[in-house]
């Protein structure tokens, strides 16, 4: 499966000057919502991801995603795995599980659309553990290359927040250069960064 081509075909691999959620700048941006607006594509990607997870032998009872970016990917993956789906969301800046969702004594997989340093995924995992659940793995459609996914030779970088003993399943690595704003060559060339993600516009 050529995941990069799927993103390109959906006009979801953007090129320009972008401000990322981390505050860093990049010439490229992955807009997974554009890929997932097509249910057939979402199903295809989720089934491929579910195949990896099933082959690993890890038992998953439920999928939990941090809102907003991980919702469609997480629900599609839960459907492919035939397990329950819940989500966590920010309330006054704190990741919370509410809306009547029940965290049970089960094995949970945390699913994002894109894993960068995995900060939001870890916040959701913490809520699962506080509720008495057990987090057994993480998953995403795309991995930004900061964390090491199962089956990839790209090593984890120091700013990856995932536990080293916890597997990350993803369909591909997307390793783009990122720059601190004060060192951004795009800014120095006179370009202004835009923020197209869920926390921006």
PDB file of C-alpha atoms in Angstrom:
ATOM      1  CA  UNK A   1       0.000   0.000   0.000  1.00  0.00           C
ATOM      2  CA  UNK A   2       1.420   3.379  -1.058  1.00  0.00           C
ATOM      3  CA  UNK A   3       0.171   5.567   1.781  1.00  0.00           C
ATOM      4  CA  UNK A   4       2.037   8.642   0.535  1.00  0.00           C
ATOM      5  CA  UNK A   5       0.268   8.380  -2.832  1.00  0.00           C
ATOM      6  CA  UNK A   6      -3.103   8.018  -1.087  1.00  0.00           C
ATOM      7  CA  UNK A   7      -2.422  11.276   0.770  1.00  0.00           C
ATOM      8  CA  UNK A   8      -1.324  12.977  -2.463  1.00  0.00           C
ATOM      9  CA  UNK A   9      -4.399  11.767  -4.349  1.00  0.00           C
ATOM     10  CA  UNK A  10      -6.620  13.186  -1.603  1.00  0.00           C
ATOM     11  CA  UNK A  11      -4.698  16.491  -1.725  1.00  0.00           C
ATOM     12  CA  UNK A  12      -3.833  15.813   1.905  1.00  0.00           C
ATOM     13  CA  UNK A  13      -0.054  16.093   1.621  1.00  0.00           C
ATOM     14  CA  UNK A  14       0.217  19.865   1.590  1.00  0.00           C
ATOM     15  CA  UNK A  15       3.258  21.869   0.569  1.00  0.00           C
ATOM     16  CA  UNK A  16       3.732  25.453   1.690  1.00  0.00           C
ATOM     17  CA  UNK A  17       4.705  27.081   4.996  1.00  0.00           C
ATOM     18  CA  UNK A  18       2.943  25.652   8.018  1.00  0.00           C
ATOM     19  CA  UNK A  19       2.938  26.217  11.759  1.00  0.00           C
ATOM     20  CA  UNK A  20       2.579  22.882  13.523  1.00  0.00           C
ATOM     21  CA  UNK A  21       0.838  22.229  16.842  1.00  0.00           C
ATOM     22  CA  UNK A  22       4.286  22.031  18.451  1.00  0.00           C
ATOM     23  CA  UNK A  23       4.980  25.617  17.366  1.00  0.00           C
ATOM     24  CA  UNK A  24       7.643  24.522  14.889  1.00  0.00           C
ATOM     25  CA  UNK A  25       7.439  25.312  11.186  1.00  0.00           C
ATOM     26  CA  UNK A  26       7.533  22.923   8.212  1.00  0.00           C
ATOM     27  CA  UNK A  27       7.262  23.009   4.426  1.00  0.00           C
ATOM     28  CA  UNK A  28       4.894  20.019   4.510  1.00  0.00           C
ATOM     29  CA  UNK A  29       1.682  19.209   6.344  1.00  0.00           C
ATOM     30  CA  UNK A  30      -0.412  16.031   6.524  1.00  0.00           C
ATOM     31  CA  UNK A  31      -4.139  16.788   6.523  1.00  0.00           C
ATOM     32  CA  UNK A  32      -5.615  13.386   7.360  1.00  0.00           C
ATOM     33  CA  UNK A  33      -9.175  14.705   7.432  1.00  0.00           C
ATOM     34  CA  UNK A  34      -8.996  15.031   3.627  1.00  0.00           C
ATOM     35  CA  UNK A  35      -8.062  11.352   3.341  1.00  0.00           C
ATOM     36  CA  UNK A  36     -10.684  10.169   5.811  1.00  0.00           C
ATOM     37  CA  UNK A  37     -13.594  12.087   4.276  1.00  0.00           C
ATOM     38  CA  UNK A  38     -13.877   9.183   1.810  1.00  0.00           C
ATOM     39  CA  UNK A  39     -15.346   6.237   3.780  1.00  0.00           C
ATOM     40  CA  UNK A  40     -13.903   3.692   1.336  1.00  0.00           C
ATOM     41  CA  UNK A  41     -10.384   5.049   1.830  1.00  0.00           C
ATOM     42  CA  UNK A  42     -10.837   5.206   5.605  1.00  0.00           C
ATOM     43  CA  UNK A  43     -11.979   1.578   5.581  1.00  0.00           C
ATOM     44  CA  UNK A  44      -9.052   0.510   3.394  1.00  0.00           C
ATOM     45  CA  UNK A  45      -6.451   2.185   5.613  1.00  0.00           C
ATOM     46  CA  UNK A  46      -8.039   0.936   8.841  1.00  0.00           C
ATOM     47  CA  UNK A  47      -8.181  -2.645   7.585  1.00  0.00           C
ATOM     48  CA  UNK A  48      -4.492  -2.537   6.640  1.00  0.00           C
ATOM     49  CA  UNK A  49      -3.640  -1.168  10.084  1.00  0.00           C
ATOM     50  CA  UNK A  50      -5.854  -3.774  11.773  1.00  0.00           C
ATOM     51  CA  UNK A  51      -4.035  -6.490   9.836  1.00  0.00           C
ATOM     52  CA  UNK A  52      -0.712  -5.435  11.397  1.00  0.00           C
ATOM     53  CA  UNK A  53      -2.218  -5.412  14.882  1.00  0.00           C
ATOM     54  CA  UNK A  54      -3.849  -8.827  14.486  1.00  0.00           C
ATOM     55  CA  UNK A  55      -0.621 -10.330  13.137  1.00  0.00           C
ATOM     56  CA  UNK A  56       1.236  -9.080  16.230  1.00  0.00           C
ATOM     57  CA  UNK A  57      -0.933 -11.248  18.472  1.00  0.00           C
ATOM     58  CA  UNK A  58      -1.729  -8.345  20.805  1.00  0.00           C
ATOM     59  CA  UNK A  59      -5.202  -8.657  22.326  1.00  0.00           C
ATOM     60  CA  UNK A  60      -7.231  -5.459  21.950  1.00  0.00           C
ATOM     61  CA  UNK A  61     -10.651  -5.088  23.575  1.00  0.00           C
ATOM     62  CA  UNK A  62     -11.282  -1.415  22.789  1.00  0.00           C
ATOM     63  CA  UNK A  63      -9.854   1.559  20.901  1.00  0.00           C
ATOM     64  CA  UNK A  64      -9.596   5.042  22.413  1.00  0.00           C
ATOM     65  CA  UNK A  65      -8.722   8.150  20.395  1.00  0.00           C
ATOM     66  CA  UNK A  66      -7.938  11.700  21.464  1.00  0.00           C
ATOM     67  CA  UNK A  67     -10.321  14.199  19.866  1.00  0.00           C
ATOM     68  CA  UNK A  68     -10.470  15.712  17.412  1.00  0.00           C
ATOM     69  CA  UNK A  69      -7.930  14.412  14.936  1.00  0.00           C
ATOM     70  CA  UNK A  70      -8.035  10.765  15.954  1.00  0.00           C
ATOM     71  CA  UNK A  71     -11.810  10.263  15.955  1.00  0.00           C
ATOM     72  CA  UNK A  72     -12.424   9.006  12.417  1.00  0.00           C
ATOM     73  CA  UNK A  73      -9.225   6.948  12.280  1.00  0.00           C
ATOM     74  CA  UNK A  74      -9.971   5.412  15.680  1.00  0.00           C
ATOM     75  CA  UNK A  75     -13.561   4.557  14.864  1.00  0.00           C
ATOM     76  CA  UNK A  76     -12.550   3.028  11.519  1.00  0.00           C
ATOM     77  CA  UNK A  77      -9.853   0.965  13.238  1.00  0.00           C
ATOM     78  CA  UNK A  78     -12.243  -0.208  15.964  1.00  0.00           C
ATOM     79  CA  UNK A  79     -14.655  -1.265  13.222  1.00  0.00           C
ATOM     80  CA  UNK A  80     -11.903  -3.208  11.443  1.00  0.00           C
ATOM     81  CA  UNK A  81     -10.882  -4.879  14.717  1.00  0.00           C
ATOM     82  CA  UNK A  82     -14.543  -5.415  15.707  1.00  0.00           C
ATOM     83  CA  UNK A  83     -14.054  -3.863  19.142  1.00  0.00           C
ATOM     84  CA  UNK A  84     -15.584  -1.054  21.194  1.00  0.00           C
ATOM     85  CA  UNK A  85     -14.615   2.582  20.548  1.00  0.00           C
ATOM     86  CA  UNK A  86     -14.433   5.527  22.959  1.00  0.00           C
ATOM     87  CA  UNK A  87     -12.694   8.879  22.815  1.00  0.00           C
ATOM     88  CA  UNK A  88     -11.030  11.409  25.074  1.00  0.00           C
ATOM     89  CA  UNK A  89     -11.385  15.177  24.649  1.00  0.00           C
ATOM     90  CA  UNK A  90      -9.950  18.323  26.138  1.00  0.00           C
ATOM     91  CA  UNK A  91     -12.005  20.138  28.768  1.00  0.00           C
ATOM     92  CA  UNK A  92     -10.401  23.364  29.980  1.00  0.00           C
ATOM     93  CA  UNK A  93      -7.131  22.153  28.503  1.00  0.00           C
ATOM     94  CA  UNK A  94      -7.187  18.762  30.235  1.00  0.00           C
ATOM     95  CA  UNK A  95      -7.719  15.480  28.383  1.00  0.00           C
ATOM     96  CA  UNK A  96     -10.867  13.873  29.797  1.00  0.00           C
ATOM     97  CA  UNK A  97     -13.094  10.880  29.133  1.00  0.00           C
ATOM     98  CA  UNK A  98     -16.750  11.785  29.536  1.00  0.00           C
ATOM     99  CA  UNK A  99     -20.086  11.539  27.617  1.00  0.00           C
ATOM    100  CA  UNK A 100     -20.927   8.416  29.609  1.00  0.00           C
ATOM    101  CA  UNK A 101     -17.985   6.409  28.268  1.00  0.00           C
ATOM    102  CA  UNK A 102     -16.948   3.669  30.655  1.00  0.00           C
ATOM    103  CA  UNK A 103     -13.312   2.641  31.052  1.00  0.00           C
ATOM    104  CA  UNK A 104     -13.329  -1.054  31.878  1.00  0.00           C
ATOM    105  CA  UNK A 105     -10.722  -3.558  32.978  1.00  0.00           C
ATOM    106  CA  UNK A 106      -9.780  -4.230  29.353  1.00  0.00           C
ATOM    107  CA  UNK A 107      -6.895  -3.926  26.893  1.00  0.00           C
ATOM    108  CA  UNK A 108      -6.961  -0.591  25.078  1.00  0.00           C
ATOM    109  CA  UNK A 109      -5.231   0.599  21.934  1.00  0.00           C
ATOM    110  CA  UNK A 110      -4.769   4.370  21.578  1.00  0.00           C
ATOM    111  CA  UNK A 111      -5.300   5.507  17.983  1.00  0.00           C
ATOM    112  CA  UNK A 112      -4.407   8.830  16.324  1.00  0.00           C
ATOM    113  CA  UNK A 113      -4.576   9.916  12.702  1.00  0.00           C
ATOM    114  CA  UNK A 114      -0.943  11.066  12.902  1.00  0.00           C
ATOM    115  CA  UNK A 115       1.644  10.409  15.599  1.00  0.00           C
ATOM    116  CA  UNK A 116       4.271  13.121  15.972  1.00  0.00           C
ATOM    117  CA  UNK A 117       5.804  13.100  19.447  1.00  0.00           C
ATOM    118  CA  UNK A 118       2.655  11.333  20.777  1.00  0.00           C
ATOM    119  CA  UNK A 119       1.819  13.898  23.457  1.00  0.00           C
ATOM    120  CA  UNK A 120      -1.971  13.782  22.952  1.00  0.00           C
ATOM    121  CA  UNK A 121      -1.950   9.999  22.656  1.00  0.00           C
ATOM    122  CA  UNK A 122      -0.139   9.719  25.979  1.00  0.00           C
ATOM    123  CA  UNK A 123      -2.648  12.061  27.649  1.00  0.00           C
ATOM    124  CA  UNK A 124      -5.480   9.814  26.456  1.00  0.00           C
ATOM    125  CA  UNK A 125      -3.562   6.735  27.636  1.00  0.00           C
ATOM    126  CA  UNK A 126      -3.203   8.261  31.090  1.00  0.00           C
ATOM    127  CA  UNK A 127      -6.985   8.674  31.344  1.00  0.00           C
ATOM    128  CA  UNK A 128      -7.491   5.050  30.379  1.00  0.00           C
ATOM    129  CA  UNK A 129      -5.061   3.904  33.050  1.00  0.00           C
ATOM    130  CA  UNK A 130      -6.623   6.173  35.677  1.00  0.00           C
ATOM    131  CA  UNK A 131      -9.963   4.564  34.861  1.00  0.00           C
ATOM    132  CA  UNK A 132      -8.620   1.053  35.403  1.00  0.00           C
ATOM    133  CA  UNK A 133      -7.917   0.063  31.782  1.00  0.00           C
ATOM    134  CA  UNK A 134      -4.657  -1.289  30.390  1.00  0.00           C
ATOM    135  CA  UNK A 135      -3.000   0.371  27.385  1.00  0.00           C
ATOM    136  CA  UNK A 136      -1.286  -2.301  25.258  1.00  0.00           C
ATOM    137  CA  UNK A 137      -0.354  -0.407  22.067  1.00  0.00           C
ATOM    138  CA  UNK A 138      -0.552   2.791  20.060  1.00  0.00           C
ATOM    139  CA  UNK A 139      -1.546   3.197  16.418  1.00  0.00           C
ATOM    140  CA  UNK A 140      -1.806   5.850  13.721  1.00  0.00           C
ATOM    141  CA  UNK A 141      -2.311   6.057   9.997  1.00  0.00           C
ATOM    142  CA  UNK A 142       0.920   8.023   9.612  1.00  0.00           C
ATOM    143  CA  UNK A 143       4.017   8.339  11.761  1.00  0.00           C
ATOM    144  CA  UNK A 144       5.965  11.599  11.567  1.00  0.00           C
ATOM    145  CA  UNK A 145       9.209   9.731  12.269  1.00  0.00           C
ATOM    146  CA  UNK A 146       9.801  10.881  15.850  1.00  0.00           C
ATOM    147  CA  UNK A 147       8.705   7.545  17.278  1.00  0.00           C
ATOM    148  CA  UNK A 148       9.641   4.123  15.929  1.00  0.00           C
ATOM    149  CA  UNK A 149       6.808   2.105  14.463  1.00  0.00           C
ATOM    150  CA  UNK A 150       6.657  -1.669  14.224  1.00  0.00           C
ATOM    151  CA  UNK A 151       8.414  -2.817  11.053  1.00  0.00           C
ATOM    152  CA  UNK A 152      10.431   0.370  10.500  1.00  0.00           C
ATOM    153  CA  UNK A 153      14.187   0.844  10.739  1.00  0.00           C
ATOM    154  CA  UNK A 154      13.797   4.552  11.540  1.00  0.00           C
ATOM    155  CA  UNK A 155      14.891   4.885  15.187  1.00  0.00           C
ATOM    156  CA  UNK A 156      12.947   6.914  17.738  1.00  0.00           C
ATOM    157  CA  UNK A 157      14.168  10.454  18.409  1.00  0.00           C
ATOM    158  CA  UNK A 158      14.721  11.846  21.890  1.00  0.00           C
ATOM    159  CA  UNK A 159      11.462  13.842  21.846  1.00  0.00           C
ATOM    160  CA  UNK A 160       9.279  10.767  21.251  1.00  0.00           C
ATOM    161  CA  UNK A 161       7.105  10.503  24.359  1.00  0.00           C
ATOM    162  CA  UNK A 162       5.925   6.911  23.915  1.00  0.00           C
ATOM    163  CA  UNK A 163       7.178   4.273  26.356  1.00  0.00           C
ATOM    164  CA  UNK A 164      10.001   2.294  24.744  1.00  0.00           C
ATOM    165  CA  UNK A 165       8.335  -1.003  25.618  1.00  0.00           C
ATOM    166  CA  UNK A 166       5.030  -0.063  23.948  1.00  0.00           C
ATOM    167  CA  UNK A 167       4.480  -0.920  20.245  1.00  0.00           C
ATOM    168  CA  UNK A 168       3.411   1.724  17.732  1.00  0.00           C
ATOM    169  CA  UNK A 169       1.596   0.512  14.633  1.00  0.00           C
ATOM    170  CA  UNK A 170       1.434   2.865  11.638  1.00  0.00           C
ATOM    171  CA  UNK A 171       1.181   2.516   7.866  1.00  0.00           C
ATOM    172  CA  UNK A 172       4.165   4.650   6.887  1.00  0.00           C
ATOM    173  CA  UNK A 173       6.803   7.119   8.070  1.00  0.00           C
ATOM    174  CA  UNK A 174       6.626  10.743   6.900  1.00  0.00           C
ATOM    175  CA  UNK A 175       9.866  12.442   7.928  1.00  0.00           C
ATOM    176  CA  UNK A 176       9.746  16.144   7.075  1.00  0.00           C
ATOM    177  CA  UNK A 177      12.183  18.810   8.161  1.00  0.00           C
ATOM    178  CA  UNK A 178      10.877  21.013  10.962  1.00  0.00           C
ATOM    179  CA  UNK A 179      12.310  24.318  12.110  1.00  0.00           C
ATOM    180  CA  UNK A 180      12.105  26.444  15.217  1.00  0.00           C
ATOM    181  CA  UNK A 181      10.466  29.751  14.166  1.00  0.00           C
ATOM    182  CA  UNK A 182      13.666  31.721  14.789  1.00  0.00           C
ATOM    183  CA  UNK A 183      15.615  29.362  12.502  1.00  0.00           C
ATOM    184  CA  UNK A 184      12.988  28.802   9.812  1.00  0.00           C
ATOM    185  CA  UNK A 185      14.392  29.373   6.286  1.00  0.00           C
ATOM    186  CA  UNK A 186      10.851  29.887   4.974  1.00  0.00           C
ATOM    187  CA  UNK A 187      10.345  32.785   7.399  1.00  0.00           C
ATOM    188  CA  UNK A 188      13.725  34.215   6.441  1.00  0.00           C
ATOM    189  CA  UNK A 189      12.633  34.101   2.810  1.00  0.00           C
ATOM    190  CA  UNK A 190       9.668  36.335   3.699  1.00  0.00           C
ATOM    191  CA  UNK A 191       6.916  33.690   3.854  1.00  0.00           C
ATOM    192  CA  UNK A 192       4.305  33.628   6.625  1.00  0.00           C
ATOM    193  CA  UNK A 193       3.341  30.347   8.312  1.00  0.00           C
ATOM    194  CA  UNK A 194      -0.282  29.224   8.368  1.00  0.00           C
ATOM    195  CA  UNK A 195      -1.866  26.692  10.726  1.00  0.00           C
ATOM    196  CA  UNK A 196      -4.300  24.388   8.920  1.00  0.00           C
ATOM    197  CA  UNK A 197      -4.792  21.791  11.687  1.00  0.00           C
ATOM    198  CA  UNK A 198      -7.649  21.212  14.102  1.00  0.00           C
ATOM    199  CA  UNK A 199      -6.244  23.655  16.670  1.00  0.00           C
ATOM    200  CA  UNK A 200      -5.958  26.391  14.046  1.00  0.00           C
ATOM    201  CA  UNK A 201      -8.258  26.966  11.076  1.00  0.00           C
TER     202      UNK A 201
END
